[in-house]
Short mmCIF file of C-alpha atoms in Angstrom, two decimals:
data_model
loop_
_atom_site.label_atom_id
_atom_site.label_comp_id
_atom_site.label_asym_id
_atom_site.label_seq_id
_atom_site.Cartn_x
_atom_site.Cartn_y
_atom_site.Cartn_z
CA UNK A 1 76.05 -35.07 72.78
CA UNK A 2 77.04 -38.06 75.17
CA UNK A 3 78.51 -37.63 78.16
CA UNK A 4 82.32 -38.26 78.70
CA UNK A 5 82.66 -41.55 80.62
CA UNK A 6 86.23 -42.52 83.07
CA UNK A 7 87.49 -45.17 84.11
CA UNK A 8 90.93 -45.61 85.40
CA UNK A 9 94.01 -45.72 84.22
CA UNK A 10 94.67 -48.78 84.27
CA UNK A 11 97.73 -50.92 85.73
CA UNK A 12 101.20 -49.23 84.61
CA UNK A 13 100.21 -46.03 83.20
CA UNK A 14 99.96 -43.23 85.02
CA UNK A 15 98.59 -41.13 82.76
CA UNK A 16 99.83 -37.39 81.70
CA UNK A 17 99.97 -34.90 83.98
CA UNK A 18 101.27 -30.97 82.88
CA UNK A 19 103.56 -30.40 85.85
CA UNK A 20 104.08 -27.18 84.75
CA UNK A 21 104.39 -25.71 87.97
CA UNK A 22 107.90 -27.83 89.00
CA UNK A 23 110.89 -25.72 87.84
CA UNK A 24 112.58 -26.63 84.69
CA UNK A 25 115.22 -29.19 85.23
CA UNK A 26 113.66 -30.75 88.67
CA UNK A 27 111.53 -33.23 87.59
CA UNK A 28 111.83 -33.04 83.19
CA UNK A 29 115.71 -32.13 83.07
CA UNK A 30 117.44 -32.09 79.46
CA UNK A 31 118.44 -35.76 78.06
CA UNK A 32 121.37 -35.48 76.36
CA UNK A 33 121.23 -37.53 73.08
CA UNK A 34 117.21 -38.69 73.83
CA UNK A 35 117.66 -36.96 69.57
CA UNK A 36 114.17 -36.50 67.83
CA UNK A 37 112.65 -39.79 67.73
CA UNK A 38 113.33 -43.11 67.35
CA UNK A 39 115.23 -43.99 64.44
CA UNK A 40 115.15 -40.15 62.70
CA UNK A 41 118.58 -39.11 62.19
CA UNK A 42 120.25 -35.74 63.73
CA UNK A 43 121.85 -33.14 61.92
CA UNK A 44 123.38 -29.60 62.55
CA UNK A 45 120.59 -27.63 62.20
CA UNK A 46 120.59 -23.69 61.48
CA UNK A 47 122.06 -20.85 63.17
CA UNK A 48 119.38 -19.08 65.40
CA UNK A 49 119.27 -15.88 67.50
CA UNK A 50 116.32 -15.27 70.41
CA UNK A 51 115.26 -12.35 71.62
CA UNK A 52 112.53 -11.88 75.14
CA UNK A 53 109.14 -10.24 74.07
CA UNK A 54 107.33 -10.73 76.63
CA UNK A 55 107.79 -11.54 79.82
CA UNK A 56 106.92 -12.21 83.51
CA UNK A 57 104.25 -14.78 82.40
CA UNK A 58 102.64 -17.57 84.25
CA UNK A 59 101.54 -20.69 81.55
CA UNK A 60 101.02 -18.53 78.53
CA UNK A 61 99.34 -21.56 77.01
CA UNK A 62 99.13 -19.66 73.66
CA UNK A 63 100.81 -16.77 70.95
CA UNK A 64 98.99 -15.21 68.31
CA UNK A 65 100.29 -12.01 65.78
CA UNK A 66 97.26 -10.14 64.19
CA UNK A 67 98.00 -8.15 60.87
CA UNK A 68 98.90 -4.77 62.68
CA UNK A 69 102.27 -6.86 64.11
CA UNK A 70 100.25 -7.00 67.93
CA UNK A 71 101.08 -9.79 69.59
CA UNK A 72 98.83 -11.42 72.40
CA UNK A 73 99.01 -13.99 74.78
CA UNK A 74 96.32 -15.70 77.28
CA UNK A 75 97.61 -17.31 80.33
CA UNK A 76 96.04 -20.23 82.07
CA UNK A 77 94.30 -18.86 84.81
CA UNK A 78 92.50 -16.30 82.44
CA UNK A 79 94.92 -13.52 82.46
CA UNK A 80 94.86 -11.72 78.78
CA UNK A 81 98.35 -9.92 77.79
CA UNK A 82 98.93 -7.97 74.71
CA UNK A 83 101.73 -6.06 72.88
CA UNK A 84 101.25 -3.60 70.31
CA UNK A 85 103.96 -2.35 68.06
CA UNK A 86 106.14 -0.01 69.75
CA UNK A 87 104.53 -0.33 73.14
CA UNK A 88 105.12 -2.58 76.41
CA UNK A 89 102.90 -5.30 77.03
CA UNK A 90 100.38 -4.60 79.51
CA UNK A 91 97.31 -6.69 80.07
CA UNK A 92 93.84 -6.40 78.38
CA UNK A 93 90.40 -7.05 80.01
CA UNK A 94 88.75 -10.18 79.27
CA UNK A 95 85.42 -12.28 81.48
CA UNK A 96 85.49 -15.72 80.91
CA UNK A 97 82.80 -16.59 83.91
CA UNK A 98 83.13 -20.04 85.66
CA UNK A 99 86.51 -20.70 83.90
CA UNK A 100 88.35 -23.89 85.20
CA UNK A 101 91.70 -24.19 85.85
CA UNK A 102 92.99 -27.62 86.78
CA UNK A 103 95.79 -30.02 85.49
CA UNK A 104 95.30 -29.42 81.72
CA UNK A 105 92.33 -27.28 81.65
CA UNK A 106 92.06 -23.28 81.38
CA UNK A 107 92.34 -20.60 79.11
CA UNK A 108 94.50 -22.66 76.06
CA UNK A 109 94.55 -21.99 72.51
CA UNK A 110 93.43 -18.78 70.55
CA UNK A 111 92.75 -18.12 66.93
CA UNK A 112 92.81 -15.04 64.86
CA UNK A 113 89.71 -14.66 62.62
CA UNK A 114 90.53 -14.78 58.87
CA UNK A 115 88.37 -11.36 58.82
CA UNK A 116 90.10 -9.55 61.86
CA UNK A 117 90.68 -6.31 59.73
CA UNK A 118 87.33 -6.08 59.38
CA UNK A 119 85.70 -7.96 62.62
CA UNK A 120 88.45 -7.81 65.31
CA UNK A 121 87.60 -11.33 66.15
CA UNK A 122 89.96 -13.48 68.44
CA UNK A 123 88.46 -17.34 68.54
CA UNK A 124 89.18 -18.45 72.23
CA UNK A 125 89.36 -22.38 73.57
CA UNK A 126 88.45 -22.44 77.56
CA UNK A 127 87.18 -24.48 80.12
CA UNK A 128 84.31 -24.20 81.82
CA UNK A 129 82.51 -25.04 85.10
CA UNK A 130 79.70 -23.23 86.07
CA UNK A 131 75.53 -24.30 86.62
CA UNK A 132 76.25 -27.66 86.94
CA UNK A 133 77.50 -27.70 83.37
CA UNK A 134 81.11 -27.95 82.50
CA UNK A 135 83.00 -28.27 78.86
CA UNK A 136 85.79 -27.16 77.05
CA UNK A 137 84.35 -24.41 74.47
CA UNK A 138 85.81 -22.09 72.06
CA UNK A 139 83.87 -18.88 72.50
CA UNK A 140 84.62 -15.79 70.07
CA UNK A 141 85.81 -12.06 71.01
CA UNK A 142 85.96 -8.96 69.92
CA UNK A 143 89.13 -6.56 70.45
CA UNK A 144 88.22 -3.41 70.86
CA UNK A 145 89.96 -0.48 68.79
CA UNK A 146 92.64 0.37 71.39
CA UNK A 147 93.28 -3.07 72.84
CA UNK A 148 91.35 -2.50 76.12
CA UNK A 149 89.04 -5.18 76.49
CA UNK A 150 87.93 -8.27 74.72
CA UNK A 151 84.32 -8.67 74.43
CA UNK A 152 82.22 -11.62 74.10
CA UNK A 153 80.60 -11.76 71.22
CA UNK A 154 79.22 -15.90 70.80
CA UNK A 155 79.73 -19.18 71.95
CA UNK A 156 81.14 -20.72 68.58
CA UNK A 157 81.30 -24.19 69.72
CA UNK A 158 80.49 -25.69 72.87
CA UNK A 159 79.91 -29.32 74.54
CA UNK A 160 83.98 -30.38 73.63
CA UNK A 161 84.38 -33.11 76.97
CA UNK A 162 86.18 -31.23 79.97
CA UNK A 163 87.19 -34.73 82.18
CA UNK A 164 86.54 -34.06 86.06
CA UNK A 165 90.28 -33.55 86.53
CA UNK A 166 91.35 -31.52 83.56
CA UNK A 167 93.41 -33.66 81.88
CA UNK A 168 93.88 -34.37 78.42
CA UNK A 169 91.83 -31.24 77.45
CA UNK A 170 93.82 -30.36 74.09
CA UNK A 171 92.15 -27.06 72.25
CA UNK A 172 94.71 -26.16 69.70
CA UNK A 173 92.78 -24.24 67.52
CA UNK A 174 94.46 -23.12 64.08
CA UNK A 175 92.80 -20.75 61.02
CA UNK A 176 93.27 -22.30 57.54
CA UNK A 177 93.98 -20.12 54.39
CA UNK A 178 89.94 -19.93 53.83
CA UNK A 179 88.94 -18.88 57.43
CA UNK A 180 87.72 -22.55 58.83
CA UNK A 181 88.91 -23.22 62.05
CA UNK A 182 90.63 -26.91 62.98
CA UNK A 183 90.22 -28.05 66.65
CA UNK A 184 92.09 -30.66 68.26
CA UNK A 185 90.48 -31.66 71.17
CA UNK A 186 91.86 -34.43 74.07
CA UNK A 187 90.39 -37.81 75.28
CA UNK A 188 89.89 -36.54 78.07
CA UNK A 189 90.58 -40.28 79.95
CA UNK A 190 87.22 -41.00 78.76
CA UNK A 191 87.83 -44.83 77.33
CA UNK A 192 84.93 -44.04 74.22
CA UNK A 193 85.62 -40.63 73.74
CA UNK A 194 88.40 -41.01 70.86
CA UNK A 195 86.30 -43.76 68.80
CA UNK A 196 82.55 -42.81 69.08
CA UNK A 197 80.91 -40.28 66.68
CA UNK A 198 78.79 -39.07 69.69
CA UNK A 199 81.55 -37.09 71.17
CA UNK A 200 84.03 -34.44 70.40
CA UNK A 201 86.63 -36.02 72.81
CA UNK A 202 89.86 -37.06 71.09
CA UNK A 203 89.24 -35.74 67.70
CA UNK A 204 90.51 -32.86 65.03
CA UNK A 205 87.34 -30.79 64.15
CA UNK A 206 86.65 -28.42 61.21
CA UNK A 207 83.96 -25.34 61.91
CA UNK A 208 83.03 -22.50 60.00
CA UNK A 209 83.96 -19.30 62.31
CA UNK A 210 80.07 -19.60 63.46
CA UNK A 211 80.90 -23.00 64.40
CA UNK A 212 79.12 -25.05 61.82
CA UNK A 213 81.18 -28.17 60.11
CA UNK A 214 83.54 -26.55 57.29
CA UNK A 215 82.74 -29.25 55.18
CA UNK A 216 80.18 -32.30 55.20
CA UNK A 217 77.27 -32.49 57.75
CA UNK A 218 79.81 -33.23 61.15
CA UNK A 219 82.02 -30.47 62.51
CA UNK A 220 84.31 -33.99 63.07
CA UNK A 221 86.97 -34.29 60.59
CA UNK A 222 88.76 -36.89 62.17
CA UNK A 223 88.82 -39.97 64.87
CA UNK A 224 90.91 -41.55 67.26
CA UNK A 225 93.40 -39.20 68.93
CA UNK A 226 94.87 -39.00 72.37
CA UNK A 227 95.60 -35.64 73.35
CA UNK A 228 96.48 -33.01 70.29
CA UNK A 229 98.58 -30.21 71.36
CA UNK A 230 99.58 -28.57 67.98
CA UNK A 231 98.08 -28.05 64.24
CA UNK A 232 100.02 -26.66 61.16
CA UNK A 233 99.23 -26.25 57.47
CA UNK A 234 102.05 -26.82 55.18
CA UNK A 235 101.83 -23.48 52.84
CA UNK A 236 102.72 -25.18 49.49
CA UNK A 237 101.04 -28.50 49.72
CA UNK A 238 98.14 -27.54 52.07
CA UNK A 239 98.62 -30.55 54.06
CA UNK A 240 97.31 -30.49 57.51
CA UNK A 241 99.21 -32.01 60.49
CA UNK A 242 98.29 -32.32 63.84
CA UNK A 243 100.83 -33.41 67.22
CA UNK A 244 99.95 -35.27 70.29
CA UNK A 245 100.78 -36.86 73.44
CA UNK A 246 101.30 -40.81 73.09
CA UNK A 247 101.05 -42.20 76.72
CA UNK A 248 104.76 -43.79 77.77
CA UNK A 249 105.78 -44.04 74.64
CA UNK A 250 105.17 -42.95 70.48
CA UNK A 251 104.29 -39.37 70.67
CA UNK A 252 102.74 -39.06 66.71
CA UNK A 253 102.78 -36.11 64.37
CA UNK A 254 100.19 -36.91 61.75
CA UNK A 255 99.08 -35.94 58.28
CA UNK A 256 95.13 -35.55 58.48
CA UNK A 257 92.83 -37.05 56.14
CA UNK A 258 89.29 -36.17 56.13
CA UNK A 259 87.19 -39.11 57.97
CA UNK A 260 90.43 -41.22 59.23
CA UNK A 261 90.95 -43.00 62.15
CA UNK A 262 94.42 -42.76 63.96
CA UNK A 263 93.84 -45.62 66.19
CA UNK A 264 93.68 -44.48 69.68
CA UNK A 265 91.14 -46.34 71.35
CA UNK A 266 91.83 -47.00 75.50
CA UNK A 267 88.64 -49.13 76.08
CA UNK A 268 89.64 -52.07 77.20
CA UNK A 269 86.46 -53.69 78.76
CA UNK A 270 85.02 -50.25 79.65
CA UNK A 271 87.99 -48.65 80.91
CA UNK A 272 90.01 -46.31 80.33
CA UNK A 273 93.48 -48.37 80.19
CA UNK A 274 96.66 -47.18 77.86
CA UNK A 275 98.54 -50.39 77.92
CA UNK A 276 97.41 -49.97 74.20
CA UNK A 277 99.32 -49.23 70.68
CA UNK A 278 99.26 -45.47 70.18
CA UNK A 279 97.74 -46.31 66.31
CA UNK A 280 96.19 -49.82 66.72
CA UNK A 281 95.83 -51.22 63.22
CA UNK A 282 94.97 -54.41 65.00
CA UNK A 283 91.72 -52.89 66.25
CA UNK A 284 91.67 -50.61 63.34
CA UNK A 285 92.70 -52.01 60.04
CA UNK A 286 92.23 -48.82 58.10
CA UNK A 287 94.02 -46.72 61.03
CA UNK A 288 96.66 -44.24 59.74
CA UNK A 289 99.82 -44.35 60.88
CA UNK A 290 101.75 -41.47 61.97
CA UNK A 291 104.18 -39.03 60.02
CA UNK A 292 106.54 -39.44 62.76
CA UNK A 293 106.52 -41.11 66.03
CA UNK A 294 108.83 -40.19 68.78
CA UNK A 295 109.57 -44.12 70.31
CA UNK A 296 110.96 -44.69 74.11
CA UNK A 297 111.24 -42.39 75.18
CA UNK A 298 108.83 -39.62 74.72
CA UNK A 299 109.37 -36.11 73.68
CA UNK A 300 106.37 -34.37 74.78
CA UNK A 301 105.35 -32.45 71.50
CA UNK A 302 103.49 -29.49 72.15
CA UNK A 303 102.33 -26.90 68.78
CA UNK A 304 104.02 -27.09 65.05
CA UNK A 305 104.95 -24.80 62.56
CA UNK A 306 105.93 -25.10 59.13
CA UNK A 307 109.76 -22.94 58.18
CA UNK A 308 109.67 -20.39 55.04
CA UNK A 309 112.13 -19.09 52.67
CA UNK A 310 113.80 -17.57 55.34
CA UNK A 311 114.99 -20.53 57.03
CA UNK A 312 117.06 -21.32 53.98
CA UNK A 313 117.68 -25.58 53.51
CA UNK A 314 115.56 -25.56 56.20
CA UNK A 315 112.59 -24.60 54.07
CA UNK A 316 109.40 -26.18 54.64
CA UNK A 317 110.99 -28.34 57.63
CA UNK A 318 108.31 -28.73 60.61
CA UNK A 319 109.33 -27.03 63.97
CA UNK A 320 107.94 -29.29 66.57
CA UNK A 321 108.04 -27.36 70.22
CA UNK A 322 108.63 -29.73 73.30
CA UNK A 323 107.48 -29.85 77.12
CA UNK A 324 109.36 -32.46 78.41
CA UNK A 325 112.69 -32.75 76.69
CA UNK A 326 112.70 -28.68 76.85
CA UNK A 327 113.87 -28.08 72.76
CA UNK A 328 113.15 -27.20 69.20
CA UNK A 329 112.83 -30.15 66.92
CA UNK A 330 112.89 -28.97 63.36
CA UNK A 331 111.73 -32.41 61.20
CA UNK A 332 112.67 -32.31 57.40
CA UNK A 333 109.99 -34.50 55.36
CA UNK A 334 109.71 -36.47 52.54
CA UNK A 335 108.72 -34.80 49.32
CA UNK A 336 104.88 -36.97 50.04
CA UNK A 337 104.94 -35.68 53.55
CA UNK A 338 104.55 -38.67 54.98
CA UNK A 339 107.78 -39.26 56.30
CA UNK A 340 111.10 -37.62 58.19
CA UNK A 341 114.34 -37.52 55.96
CA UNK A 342 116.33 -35.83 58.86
CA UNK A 343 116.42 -33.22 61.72
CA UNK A 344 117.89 -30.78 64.12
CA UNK A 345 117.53 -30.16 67.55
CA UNK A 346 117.91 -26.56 68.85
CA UNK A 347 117.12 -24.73 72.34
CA UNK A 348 117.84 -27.82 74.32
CA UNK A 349 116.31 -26.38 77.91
CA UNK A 350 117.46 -23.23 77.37
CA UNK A 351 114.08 -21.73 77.55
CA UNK A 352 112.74 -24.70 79.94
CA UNK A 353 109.53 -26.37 78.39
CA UNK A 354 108.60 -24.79 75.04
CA UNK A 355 104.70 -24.79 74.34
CA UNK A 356 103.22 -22.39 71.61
CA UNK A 357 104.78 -21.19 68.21
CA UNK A 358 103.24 -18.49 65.78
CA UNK A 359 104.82 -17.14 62.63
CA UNK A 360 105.88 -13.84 62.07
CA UNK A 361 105.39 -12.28 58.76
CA UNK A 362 109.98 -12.01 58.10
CA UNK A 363 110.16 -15.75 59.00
CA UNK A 364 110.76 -15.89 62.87
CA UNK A 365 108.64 -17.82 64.92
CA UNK A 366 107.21 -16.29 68.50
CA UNK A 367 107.33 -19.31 71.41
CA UNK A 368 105.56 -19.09 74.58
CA UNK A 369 107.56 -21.05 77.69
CA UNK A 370 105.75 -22.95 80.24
CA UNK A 371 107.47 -23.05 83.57
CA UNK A 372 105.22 -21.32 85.74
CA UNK A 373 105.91 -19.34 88.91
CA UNK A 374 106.01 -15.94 87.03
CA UNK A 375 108.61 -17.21 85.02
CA UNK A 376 107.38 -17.29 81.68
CA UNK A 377 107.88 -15.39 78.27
CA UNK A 378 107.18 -15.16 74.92
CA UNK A 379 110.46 -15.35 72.82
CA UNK A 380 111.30 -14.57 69.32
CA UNK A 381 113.55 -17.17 67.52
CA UNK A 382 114.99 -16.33 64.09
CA UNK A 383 117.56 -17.92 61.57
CA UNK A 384 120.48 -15.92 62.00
CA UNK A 385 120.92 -14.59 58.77
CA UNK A 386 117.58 -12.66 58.55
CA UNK A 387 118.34 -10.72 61.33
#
């Protein structure tokens, strides 16, 4: 595996920073009318009703449901929280030795295994530091029988780029229908990372839960992202989507095709500089272009989630949850899925920054906040009607 490279930012662009430890509406307050990205068109959306499940939560960076209706949570210091059915949440014992918790970086995104009835297996993305040796890795637990402890049972994947600050780590991690795993990894302000083959910076990968490739002979499925912070399969088509960061501008939803190239590439002369198109078809002729693209100004898109039956017209629309602009975006798209006909915005900082979404088995969706300082939950939202 090559090494991650940096260089800096270059002039005007300051990078991404998760400031999730500045209170919502200090520095990221509600915009009024900044809508759902440039050019889509806003409409009333449904009637919702939330509910608190958890709470007292510091950066739960992800949500995950397991069969029996438990519901767990890992914060971003390392902290493991769980919720049965019909108890209160209460932590559960977990080592994750020489994690590192900077910026971006930490415990982030968790998987259930397709097998969990039988395996108890929780897939878990980190960051670690330790020997001299650092990466982002998605290591795989077992829960025990009464929710105790999670032990460690491999190290599915390892060498994903951890940059020397933390940023732009990504590790969403999502389970398909036939137990692969996706991966969306950052670029970790490395200005090769995103277009070399050599590294699993900036990329959407597709393991096996042992953590060999799903399909082909690379675990990479595909090239040329900037920071992913959310994966979804639509249920009817089996289209895969991924979300990410765009630097000041043209934050991208995309439909994912096996081997493409989405165009991020911040080399300019060796460094890393993102006075560059988000998808440059310039550079890249055969780049994809996105699904939807937020514009000036950014969004901040964080995980996705495809609507069910339950969510009536709203069927199949995508819920998109936001950081900065502090709201539910629910994007209605074109019958080939690669555009937006319409869509709603709900939430608007009532929650503060919205991170995580998992479905729920009647059609609600859990969120996880991200506003730090003890303040954060895990919500339910559901369309009114089903409740």
């Amino acid at each position: 595996m090559a090494s991650a490279q940096f260089g800096s930012l270059g002039p005007g662009s300051s990078g991404s920073v998760d400031t999730g430890s500045v209170p919502p509406g200090l520095l990221f307050p509600p915009t009024p009318g900044i809508g759902a990205g440039e050019g889509v068109e806003v409409v009333d959306g449904p009637a919702v009703e939330t509910e608190a499940v958890m709470e007292g939560l510091n950066v739960p960076w992800d949500v995950v449901r397991t069969p029996d209706g438990t519901i767990l949570t890992g914060e971003r210091g390392g902290r493991m929280v769980v919720q049965r059915p019909g108890e209160e949440q209460r932590e559960i014992s977990i080592d994750l030795p020489g994690l590192f918790q900077q910026s971006e970086s930490g415990l982030m995104g968790m998987a259930v295994d397709a097998g969990f009835d039988e395996n108890r297996e929780i897939h878990v993305c980190w960051s670690r530091a330790a020997g001299g040796q650092r990466d982002n890795r998605i290591s795989t637990f077992r829960a025990a029988d009464d929710w105790s402890t999670m032990t460690w049972e491999r190290d599915t994947l390892t060498g994903i780029p951890l940059g020397a600050t933390g940023i732009h780590s990504g590790c969403r991690l999502l389970t398909a229908p036939d137990g692969s795993i996706y991966v969306g990894t950052g670029d970790t302000q490395s200005p090769t990372g995103p277009q070399s083959p050599e590294s699993l910076a900036g990329k959407i990968l597709h393991i096996t839960p042992e953590g060999d490739p799903a399909s082909g002979d690379s675990v990479i499925h595909t090239i040329g992202h900037r920071n992913v912070q959310g994966l979804a399969i639509d249920p009817d088509s089996g289209r895969v989507y991924s979300a990410e960061h765009g630097p000041d501008v043209d934050d991208e939803v995309n439909l994912l095709e096996p081997g493409g190239n989405y165009g991020w590439n911040p080399n300019i002369r060796g460094q890393y500089n993102q006075n560059v198109p988000m998808t440059d078809t310039v550079r890249f002729p055969d780049a994809i272009n996105a699904v939807w693209s937020s514009g000036a100004p950014t969004l901040a898109p964080a995980d996705i989630e495809f609507l069910g039956p339950e969510w009536g017209e709203w069927e199949g629309a995508l819920a998109m949850a936001n950081l900065k602009t502090q709201k539910l975006v629910l994007l209605r798209l074109g019958e080939d899925g690669r555009s937006v006909v319409d869509a709603s915005v709900l939430l608007e900082g009532d929650f503060g920054r919205l991170r995580s979404i998992a479905p729920e088995p009647d059609g609600s969706l859990l969120v996880t906040t991200s506003d730090a300082d003890n303040r954060d939950q895990v919500f339910r939202v559901s369309p009114a009607a089903a409740r």
